[in-house]
Short mmCIF file of C-alpha atoms and ligand atoms in Angstrom, two decimals:
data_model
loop_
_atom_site.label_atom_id
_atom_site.label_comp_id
_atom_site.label_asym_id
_atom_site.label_seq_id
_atom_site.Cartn_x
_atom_site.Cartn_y
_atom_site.Cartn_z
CA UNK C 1 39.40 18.76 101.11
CA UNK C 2 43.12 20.45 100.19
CA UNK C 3 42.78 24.07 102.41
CA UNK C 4 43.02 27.01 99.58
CA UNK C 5 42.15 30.09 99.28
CA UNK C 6 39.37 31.18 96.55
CA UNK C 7 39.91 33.48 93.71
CA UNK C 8 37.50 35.94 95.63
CA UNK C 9 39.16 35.73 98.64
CA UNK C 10 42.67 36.59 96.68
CA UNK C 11 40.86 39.73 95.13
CA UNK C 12 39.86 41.49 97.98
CA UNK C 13 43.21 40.90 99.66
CA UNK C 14 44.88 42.63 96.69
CA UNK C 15 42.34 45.59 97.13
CA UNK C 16 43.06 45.83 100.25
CA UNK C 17 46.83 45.47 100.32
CA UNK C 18 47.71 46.44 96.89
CA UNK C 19 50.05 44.44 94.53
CA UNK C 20 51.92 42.95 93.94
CA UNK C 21 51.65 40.87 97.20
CA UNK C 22 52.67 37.67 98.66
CA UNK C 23 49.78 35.75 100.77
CA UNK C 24 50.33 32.76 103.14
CA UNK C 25 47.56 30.36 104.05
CA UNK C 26 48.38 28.94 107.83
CA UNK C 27 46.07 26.28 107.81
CA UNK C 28 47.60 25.16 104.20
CA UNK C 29 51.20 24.94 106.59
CA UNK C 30 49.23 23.15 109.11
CA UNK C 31 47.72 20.46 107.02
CA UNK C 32 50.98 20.13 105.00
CA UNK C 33 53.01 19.83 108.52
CA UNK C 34 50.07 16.92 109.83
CA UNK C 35 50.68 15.05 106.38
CA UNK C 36 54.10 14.55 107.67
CA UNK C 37 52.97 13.81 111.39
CA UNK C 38 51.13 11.28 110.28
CA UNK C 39 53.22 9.44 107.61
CA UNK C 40 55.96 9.15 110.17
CA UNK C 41 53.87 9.12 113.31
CA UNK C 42 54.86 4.91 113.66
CA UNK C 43 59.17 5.94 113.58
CA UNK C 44 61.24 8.07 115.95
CA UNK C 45 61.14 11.57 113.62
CA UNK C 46 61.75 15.31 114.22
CA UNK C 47 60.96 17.74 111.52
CA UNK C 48 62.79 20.61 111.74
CA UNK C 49 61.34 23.51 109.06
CA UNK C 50 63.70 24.36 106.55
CA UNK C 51 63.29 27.98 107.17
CA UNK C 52 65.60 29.43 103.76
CA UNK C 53 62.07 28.82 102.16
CA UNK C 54 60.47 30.99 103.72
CA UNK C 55 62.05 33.05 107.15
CA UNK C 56 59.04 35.80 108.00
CA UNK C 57 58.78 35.43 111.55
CA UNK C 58 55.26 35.49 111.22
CA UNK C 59 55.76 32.09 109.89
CA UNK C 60 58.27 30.84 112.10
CA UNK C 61 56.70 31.33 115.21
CA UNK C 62 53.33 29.67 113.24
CA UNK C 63 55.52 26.46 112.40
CA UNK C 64 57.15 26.85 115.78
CA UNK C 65 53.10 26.78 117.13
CA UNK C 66 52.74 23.49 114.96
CA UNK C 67 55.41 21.63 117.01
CA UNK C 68 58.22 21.99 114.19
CA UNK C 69 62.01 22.83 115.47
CA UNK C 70 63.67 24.77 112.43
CA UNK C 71 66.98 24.32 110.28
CA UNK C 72 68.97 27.43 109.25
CA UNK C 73 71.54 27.81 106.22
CA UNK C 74 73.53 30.63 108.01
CA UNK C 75 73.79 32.33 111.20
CA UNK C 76 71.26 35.16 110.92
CA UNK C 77 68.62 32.18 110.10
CA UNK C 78 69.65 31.00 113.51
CA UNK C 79 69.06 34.14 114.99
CA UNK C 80 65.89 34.73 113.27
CA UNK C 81 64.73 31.25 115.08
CA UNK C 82 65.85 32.20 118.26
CA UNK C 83 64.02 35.19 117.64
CA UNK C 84 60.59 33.87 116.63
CA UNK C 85 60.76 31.32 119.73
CA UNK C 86 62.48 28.56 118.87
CA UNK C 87 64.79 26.97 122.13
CA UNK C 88 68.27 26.10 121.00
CA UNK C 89 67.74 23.03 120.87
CA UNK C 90 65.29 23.12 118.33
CA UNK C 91 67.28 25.09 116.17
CA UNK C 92 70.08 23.22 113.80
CA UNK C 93 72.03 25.15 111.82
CA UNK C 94 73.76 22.97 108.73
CA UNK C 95 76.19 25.13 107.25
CA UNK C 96 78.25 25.56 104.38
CA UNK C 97 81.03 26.69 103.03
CA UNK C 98 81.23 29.22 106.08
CA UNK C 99 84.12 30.58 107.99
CA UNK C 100 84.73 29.35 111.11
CA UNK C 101 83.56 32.78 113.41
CA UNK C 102 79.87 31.33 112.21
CA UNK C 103 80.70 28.07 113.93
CA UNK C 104 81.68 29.78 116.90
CA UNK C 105 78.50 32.15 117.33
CA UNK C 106 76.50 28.97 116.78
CA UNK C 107 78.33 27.57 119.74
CA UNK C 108 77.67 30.15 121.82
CA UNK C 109 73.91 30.20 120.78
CA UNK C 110 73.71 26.52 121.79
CA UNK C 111 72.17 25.70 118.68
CA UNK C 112 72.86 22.36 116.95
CA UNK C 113 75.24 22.42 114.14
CA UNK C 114 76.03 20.38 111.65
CA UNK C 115 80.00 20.86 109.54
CA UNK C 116 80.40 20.50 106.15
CA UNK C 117 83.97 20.69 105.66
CA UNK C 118 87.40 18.81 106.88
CA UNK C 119 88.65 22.15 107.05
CA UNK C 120 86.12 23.21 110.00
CA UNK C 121 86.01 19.72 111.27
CA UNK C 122 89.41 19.74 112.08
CA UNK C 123 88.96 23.70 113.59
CA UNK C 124 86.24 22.36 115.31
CA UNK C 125 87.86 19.43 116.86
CA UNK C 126 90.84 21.65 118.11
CA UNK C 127 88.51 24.20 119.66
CA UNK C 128 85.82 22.44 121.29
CA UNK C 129 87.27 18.83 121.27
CA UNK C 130 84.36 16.40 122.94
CA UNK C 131 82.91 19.49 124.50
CA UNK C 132 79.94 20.47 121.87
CA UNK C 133 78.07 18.24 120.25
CA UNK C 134 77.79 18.73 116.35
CA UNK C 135 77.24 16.63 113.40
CA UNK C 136 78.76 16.21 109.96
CA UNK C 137 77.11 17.00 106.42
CA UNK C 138 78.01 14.43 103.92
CA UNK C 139 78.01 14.13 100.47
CA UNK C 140 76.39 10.97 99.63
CA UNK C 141 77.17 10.97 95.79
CA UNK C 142 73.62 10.48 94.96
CA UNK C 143 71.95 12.57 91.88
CA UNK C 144 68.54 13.54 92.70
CA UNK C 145 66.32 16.61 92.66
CA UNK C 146 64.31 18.21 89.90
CA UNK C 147 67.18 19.97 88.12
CA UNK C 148 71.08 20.21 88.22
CA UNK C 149 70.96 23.65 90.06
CA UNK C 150 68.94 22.16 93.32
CA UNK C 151 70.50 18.92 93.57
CA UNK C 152 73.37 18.63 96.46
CA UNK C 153 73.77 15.25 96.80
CA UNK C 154 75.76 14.21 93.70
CA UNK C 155 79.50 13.73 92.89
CA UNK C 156 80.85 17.32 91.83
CA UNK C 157 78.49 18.79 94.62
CA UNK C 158 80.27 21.66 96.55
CA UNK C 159 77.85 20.45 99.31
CA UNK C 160 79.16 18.17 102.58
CA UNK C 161 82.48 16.18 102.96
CA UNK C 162 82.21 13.70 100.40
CA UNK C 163 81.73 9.95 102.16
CA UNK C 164 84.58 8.57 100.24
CA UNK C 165 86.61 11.05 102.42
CA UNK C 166 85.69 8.68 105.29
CA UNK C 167 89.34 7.87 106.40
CA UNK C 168 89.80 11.43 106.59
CA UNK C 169 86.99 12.00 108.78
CA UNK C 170 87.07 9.21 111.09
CA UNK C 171 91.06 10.35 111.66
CA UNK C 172 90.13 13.89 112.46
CA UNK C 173 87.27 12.50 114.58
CA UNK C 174 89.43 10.56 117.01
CA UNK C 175 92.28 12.69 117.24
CA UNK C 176 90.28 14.97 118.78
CA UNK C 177 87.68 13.01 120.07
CA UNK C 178 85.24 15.11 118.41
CA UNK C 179 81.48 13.94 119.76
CA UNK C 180 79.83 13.41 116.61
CA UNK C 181 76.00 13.23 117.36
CA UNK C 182 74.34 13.44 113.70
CA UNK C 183 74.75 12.44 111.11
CA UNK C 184 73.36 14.55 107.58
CA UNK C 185 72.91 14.43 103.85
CA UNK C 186 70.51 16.45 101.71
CA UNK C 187 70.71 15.15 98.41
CA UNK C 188 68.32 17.92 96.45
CA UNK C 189 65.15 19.30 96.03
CA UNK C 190 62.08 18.65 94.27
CA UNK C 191 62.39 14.74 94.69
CA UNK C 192 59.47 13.05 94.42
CA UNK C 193 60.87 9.30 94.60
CA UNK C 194 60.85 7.75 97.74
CA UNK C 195 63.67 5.21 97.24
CA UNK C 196 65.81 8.41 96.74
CA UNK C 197 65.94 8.41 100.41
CA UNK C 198 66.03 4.71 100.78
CA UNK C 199 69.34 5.14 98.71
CA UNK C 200 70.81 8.19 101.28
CA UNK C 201 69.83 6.01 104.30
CA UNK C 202 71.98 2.89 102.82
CA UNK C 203 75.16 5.22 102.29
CA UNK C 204 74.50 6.52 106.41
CA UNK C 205 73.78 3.32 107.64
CA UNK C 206 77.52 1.74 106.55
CA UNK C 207 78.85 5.05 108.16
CA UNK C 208 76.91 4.25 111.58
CA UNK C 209 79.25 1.73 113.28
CA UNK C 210 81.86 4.05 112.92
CA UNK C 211 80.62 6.93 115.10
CA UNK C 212 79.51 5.85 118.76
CA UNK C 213 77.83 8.44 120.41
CA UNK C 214 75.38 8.96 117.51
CA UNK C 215 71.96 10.45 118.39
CA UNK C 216 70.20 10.72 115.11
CA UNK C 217 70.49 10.66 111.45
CA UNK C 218 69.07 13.55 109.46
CA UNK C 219 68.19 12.71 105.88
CA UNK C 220 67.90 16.34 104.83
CA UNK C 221 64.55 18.04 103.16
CA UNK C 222 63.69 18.18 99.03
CA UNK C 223 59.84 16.92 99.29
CA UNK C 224 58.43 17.43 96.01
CA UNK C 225 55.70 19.30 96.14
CA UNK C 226 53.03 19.61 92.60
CA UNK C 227 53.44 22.99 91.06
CA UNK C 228 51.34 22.10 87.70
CA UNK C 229 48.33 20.29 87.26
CA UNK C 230 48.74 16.76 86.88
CA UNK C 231 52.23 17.05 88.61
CA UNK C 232 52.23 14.78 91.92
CA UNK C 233 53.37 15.18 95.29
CA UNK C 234 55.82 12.95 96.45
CA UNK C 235 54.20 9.66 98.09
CA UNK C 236 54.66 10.54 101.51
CA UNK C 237 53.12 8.02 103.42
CA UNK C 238 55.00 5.28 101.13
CA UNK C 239 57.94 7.12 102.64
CA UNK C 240 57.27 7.13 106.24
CA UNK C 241 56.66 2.89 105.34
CA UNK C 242 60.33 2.70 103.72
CA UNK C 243 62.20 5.01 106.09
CA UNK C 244 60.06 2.67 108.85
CA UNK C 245 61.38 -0.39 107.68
CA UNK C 246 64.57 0.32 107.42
CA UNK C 247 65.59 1.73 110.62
CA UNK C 248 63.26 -1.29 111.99
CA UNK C 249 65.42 -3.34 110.88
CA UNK C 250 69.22 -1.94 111.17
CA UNK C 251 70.28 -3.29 114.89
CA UNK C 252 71.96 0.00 114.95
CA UNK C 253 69.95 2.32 113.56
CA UNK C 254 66.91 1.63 115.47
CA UNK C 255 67.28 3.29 118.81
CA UNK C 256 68.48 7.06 116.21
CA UNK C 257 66.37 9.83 115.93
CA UNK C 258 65.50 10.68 112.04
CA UNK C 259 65.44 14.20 111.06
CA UNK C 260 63.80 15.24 107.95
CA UNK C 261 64.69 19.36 106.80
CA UNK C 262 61.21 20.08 104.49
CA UNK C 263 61.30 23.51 102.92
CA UNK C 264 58.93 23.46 100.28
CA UNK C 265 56.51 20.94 101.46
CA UNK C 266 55.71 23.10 104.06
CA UNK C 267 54.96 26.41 102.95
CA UNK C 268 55.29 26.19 99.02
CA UNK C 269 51.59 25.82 98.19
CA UNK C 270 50.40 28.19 101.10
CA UNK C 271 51.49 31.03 99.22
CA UNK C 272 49.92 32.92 96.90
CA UNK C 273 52.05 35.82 94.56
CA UNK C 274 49.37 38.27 93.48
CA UNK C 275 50.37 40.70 90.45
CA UNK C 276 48.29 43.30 88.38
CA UNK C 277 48.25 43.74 84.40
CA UNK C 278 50.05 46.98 84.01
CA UNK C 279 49.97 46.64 79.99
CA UNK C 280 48.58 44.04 77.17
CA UNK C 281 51.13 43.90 73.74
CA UNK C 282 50.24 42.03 70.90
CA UNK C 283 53.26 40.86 68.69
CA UNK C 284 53.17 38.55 66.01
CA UNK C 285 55.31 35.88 67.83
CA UNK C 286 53.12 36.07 71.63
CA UNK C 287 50.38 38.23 73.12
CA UNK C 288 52.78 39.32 76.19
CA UNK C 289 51.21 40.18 79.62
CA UNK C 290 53.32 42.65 81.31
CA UNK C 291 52.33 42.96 84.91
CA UNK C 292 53.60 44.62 87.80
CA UNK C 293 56.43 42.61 89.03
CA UNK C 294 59.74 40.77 87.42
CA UNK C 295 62.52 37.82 88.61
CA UNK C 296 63.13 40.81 91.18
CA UNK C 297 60.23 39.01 92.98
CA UNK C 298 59.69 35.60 91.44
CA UNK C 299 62.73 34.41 90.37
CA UNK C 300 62.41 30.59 90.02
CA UNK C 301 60.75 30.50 86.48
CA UNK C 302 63.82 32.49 85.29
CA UNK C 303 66.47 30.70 87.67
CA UNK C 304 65.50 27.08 87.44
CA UNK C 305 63.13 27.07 84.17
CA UNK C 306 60.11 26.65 87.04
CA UNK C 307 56.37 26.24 86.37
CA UNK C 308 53.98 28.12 88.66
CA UNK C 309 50.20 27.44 87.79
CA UNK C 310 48.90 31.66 86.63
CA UNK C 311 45.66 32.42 87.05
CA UNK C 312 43.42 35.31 86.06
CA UNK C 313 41.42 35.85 88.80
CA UNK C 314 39.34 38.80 87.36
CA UNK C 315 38.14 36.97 85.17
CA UNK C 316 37.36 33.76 85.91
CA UNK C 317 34.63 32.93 83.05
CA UNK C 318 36.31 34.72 80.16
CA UNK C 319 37.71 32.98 76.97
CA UNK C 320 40.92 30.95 77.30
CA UNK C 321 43.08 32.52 75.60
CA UNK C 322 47.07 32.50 74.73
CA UNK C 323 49.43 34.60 76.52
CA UNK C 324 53.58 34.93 77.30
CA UNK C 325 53.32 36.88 81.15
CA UNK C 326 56.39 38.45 81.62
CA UNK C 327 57.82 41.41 84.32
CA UNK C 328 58.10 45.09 84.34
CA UNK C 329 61.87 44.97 84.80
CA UNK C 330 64.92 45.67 81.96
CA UNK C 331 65.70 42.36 81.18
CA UNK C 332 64.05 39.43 79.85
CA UNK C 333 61.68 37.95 82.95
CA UNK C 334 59.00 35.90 81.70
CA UNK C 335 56.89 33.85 83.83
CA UNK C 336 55.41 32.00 81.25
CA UNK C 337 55.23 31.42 77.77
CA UNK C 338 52.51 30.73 75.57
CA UNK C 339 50.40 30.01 78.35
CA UNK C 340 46.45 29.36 78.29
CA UNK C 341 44.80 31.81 80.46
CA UNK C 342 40.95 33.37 81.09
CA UNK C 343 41.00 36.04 78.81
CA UNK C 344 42.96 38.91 80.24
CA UNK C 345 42.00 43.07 80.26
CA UNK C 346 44.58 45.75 81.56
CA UNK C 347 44.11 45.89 85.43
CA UNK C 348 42.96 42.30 85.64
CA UNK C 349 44.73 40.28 88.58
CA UNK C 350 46.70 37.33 87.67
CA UNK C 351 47.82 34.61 90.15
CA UNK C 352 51.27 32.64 90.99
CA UNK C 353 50.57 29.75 92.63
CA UNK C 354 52.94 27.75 94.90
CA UNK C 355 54.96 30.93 95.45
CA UNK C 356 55.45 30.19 99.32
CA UNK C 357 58.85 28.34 99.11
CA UNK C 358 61.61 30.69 97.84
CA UNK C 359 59.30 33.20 96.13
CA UNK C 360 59.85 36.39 98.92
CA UNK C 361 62.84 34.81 100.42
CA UNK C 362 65.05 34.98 96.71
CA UNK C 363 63.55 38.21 95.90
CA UNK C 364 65.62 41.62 95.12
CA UNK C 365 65.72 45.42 94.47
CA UNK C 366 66.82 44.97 91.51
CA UNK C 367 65.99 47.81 89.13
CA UNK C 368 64.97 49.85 92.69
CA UNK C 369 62.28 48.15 92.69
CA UNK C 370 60.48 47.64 95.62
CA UNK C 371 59.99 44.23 97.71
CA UNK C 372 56.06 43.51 97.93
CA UNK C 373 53.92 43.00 101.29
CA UNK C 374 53.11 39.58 102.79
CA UNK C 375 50.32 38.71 104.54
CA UNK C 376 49.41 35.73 106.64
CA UNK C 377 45.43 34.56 106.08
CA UNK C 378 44.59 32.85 109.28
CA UNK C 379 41.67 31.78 110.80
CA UNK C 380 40.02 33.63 107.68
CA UNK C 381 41.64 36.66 108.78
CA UNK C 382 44.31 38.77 106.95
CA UNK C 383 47.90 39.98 109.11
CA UNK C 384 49.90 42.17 107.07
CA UNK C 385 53.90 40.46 108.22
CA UNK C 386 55.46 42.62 106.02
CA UNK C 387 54.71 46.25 105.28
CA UNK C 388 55.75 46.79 101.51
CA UNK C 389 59.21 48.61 101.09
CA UNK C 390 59.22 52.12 100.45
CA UNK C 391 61.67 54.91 99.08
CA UNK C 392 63.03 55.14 102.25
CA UNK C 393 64.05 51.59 102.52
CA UNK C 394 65.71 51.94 99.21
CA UNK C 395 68.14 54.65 100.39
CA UNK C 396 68.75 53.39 104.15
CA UNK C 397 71.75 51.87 103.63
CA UNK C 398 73.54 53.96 101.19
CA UNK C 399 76.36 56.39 102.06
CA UNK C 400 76.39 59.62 99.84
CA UNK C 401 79.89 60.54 99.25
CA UNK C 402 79.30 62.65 96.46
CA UNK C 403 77.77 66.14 96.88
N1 LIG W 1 68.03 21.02 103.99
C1 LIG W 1 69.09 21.52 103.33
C2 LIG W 1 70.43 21.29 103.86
C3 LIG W 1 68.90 22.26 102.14
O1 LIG W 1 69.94 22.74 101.48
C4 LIG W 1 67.58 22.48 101.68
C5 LIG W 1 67.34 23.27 100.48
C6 LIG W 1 66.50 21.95 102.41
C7 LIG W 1 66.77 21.22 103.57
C8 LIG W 1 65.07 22.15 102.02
O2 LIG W 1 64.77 21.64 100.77
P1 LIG W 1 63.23 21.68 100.29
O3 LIG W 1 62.47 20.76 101.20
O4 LIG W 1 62.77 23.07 100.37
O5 LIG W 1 63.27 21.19 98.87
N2 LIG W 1 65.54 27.73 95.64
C9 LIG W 1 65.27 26.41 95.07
C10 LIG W 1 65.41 25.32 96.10
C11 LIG W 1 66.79 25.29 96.69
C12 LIG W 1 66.86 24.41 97.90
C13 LIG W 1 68.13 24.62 98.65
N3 LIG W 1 68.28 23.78 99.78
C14 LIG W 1 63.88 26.43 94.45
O6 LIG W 1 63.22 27.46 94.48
O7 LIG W 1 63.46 25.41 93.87
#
């Protein structure tokens, strides 16, 4: 049985904490994290946590405690790792698009990096020559994820040095005998078929014979995880078969570490975004819900068209009913429209489920509005990791010039 928490349990964490608030389920990370364990437990794999999903510390050192190592999109993420336990060597850091002082500090962390430019390569190369180890971020030209704005992978993708840039790369590669140890491609999120991947290994696997010193091949994150109801995870175990099989039976590939990047897999159904009905309007077109929060907290509905499953959990047996739930902000935010819920009162708490992946992490002040609280449930026990912002936290950072 799928670990969740109940409707009951949600309600008297949002009396005690207050909305709106972000809750994380540990053992919904841990039995997400063993999925993986298992699927791959027959191949040579190292997960490392895709930490821009989610980067409370709280939850770092808990995927750290899992047997995770972590992958960071910038240098603070890195820090952040270090911070929460991780060794160096557990932490990779695939950039992008970043200057080359990042590269540097990652050096002198000792982290693992991977480059995701000629531009750095080459700076890399003149710098550290076959001194570091690092790895290089391709761009496989392969179009997959669940829309345009999360996929990486394809041909006008800002993201990786593009493989038909090869030449380039091999040249830069031995003129400074640059010892390439990985190599990566992330190809998108949300992708929920498993020959996606088969594809990405096919494009590394011609690349392989022309890098020696190889240690492993990372084929990136983008586990699709369901957000509605009759939406389906992505067929893990049917993965760890395929990715099995095909480093089984590459001469060269066999003896690489793979290493997978999940985000979302991990922690995007632990979480929980509880919200309160601040005011019911009827209209002619929608009955709106307004409660109290906006794409200043939850911005994927409004950013990528998302679907998170809403639930009234005050009142569970009432009529189903109609609604458009939308934000308190001063701009359009709606979370859903015309969307069937329990029938819903002023004061009533509604639900966002599968809020743990991006929800906090993309959220914003925006209208000086406050960030919420998160808490960890664990062991059936609430930790508040974040104490909601206050007025204080608002002004902190602001210089008045002006008397
Ligand atoms: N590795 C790399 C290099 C990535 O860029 C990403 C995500 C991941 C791993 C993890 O992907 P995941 O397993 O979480 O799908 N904010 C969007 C998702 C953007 C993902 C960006 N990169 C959303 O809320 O859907």
């Amino acid at each position: 049985m799928s670990q969740q928490l109940s409707p009951e349990q949600l309600t008297a964490l949002a009396k005690e904490f207050g909305t709106p608030l972000y809750v994380y389920h540990a053992e919904k990370i841990k039995e997400q994290y063993a999925k993986l364990a298992k699927a791959f437990s027959g191949s040579n794999v190292v997960f490392f946590y895709a930490c821009k999903a989610l980067t409370n510390v709280s939850v770092l050192k808990y995927i750290r405690s899992l047997g995770a190592n972590v992958d960071c999109s910038s240098i603070n993420e890195a820090k952040l790792a270090l911070h929460a336990g991780f060794l160096p060597q557990q932490v990779l850091y695939t950039s992008n698009g970043i200057g080359f002082d990042e590269i540097e500090e990652a050096v002198k962390l000792g982290v693992n990096i991977n480059i995701d430019s000629l531009s750095n390569l080459e700076k890399f190369g003149k710098k550290y020559g076959h001194n570091y180890p690092v790895g290089i971020r391709l761009r496989p030209n392969i179009m997959a994820g669940g829309n345009l704005k999360i996929s990486t992978g394809h041909d006008k993708s800002k993201f990786g040095i593009p493989v038909d840039q090869l030449d380039k790369i091999i040249e830069t590669v031995n003129r400074y005998s640059i010892l390439i140890t990985d190599l990566h491609i992330h190809t998108g999120s949300d992708i929920k078929d498993a020959d996606v991947f088969v594809k990405g290994i096919e494009v590394l696997f011609d690349l392989i014979p022309h890098f020696k010193e190889l240690r492993s091949v990372d084929l990136g994150g983008g586990f699709k995880v369901p957000y509605k109801k009759d939406d389906e995870e992505i067929d893990i175990d049917l993965l760890g078969k395929k990715v099995k099989e095909a480093f089984d039976s590459h001469p060269q590939a066999r003896n690489l570490q793979i290493w997978f990047e999940p985000g979302k897999f991990l922690v995007s159904e632990c979480g929980y975004f509880i919200t309160q009905v601040n005011v019911m309007k009827e209209t002619s077109a929608t009955t709106f819900v307004s409660v109290n929060s906006g794409f200043n907290h939850l911005i994927r509905p409004m950013f990528y068209d998302s679907y998170h499953r809403i639930e009234n959990i005050s009142n569970p047996q009432g009529e189903s009913k109609r609604y458009s739930v939308v934000g308190n902000i001063c701009e359009t935010d709606t979370f859903a429209w015309d969307r069937k819920l329990h029938e819903v009162r002023e004061g009533d708490h509604l639900v966002f489920y599968n809020a743990g992946a991006y929800g906090f992490e993309m959220s914003s002040n925006f209208n000086s509005r406050l960030k919420p609280a998160e808490v960890m449930m664990k062991d059936g026990k609430p930790h508040l990791i974040r104490r909601r912002d206050n007025w204080d936290d608002l002004l902190k950072n602001q210089v008045e010039v002006i008397s």
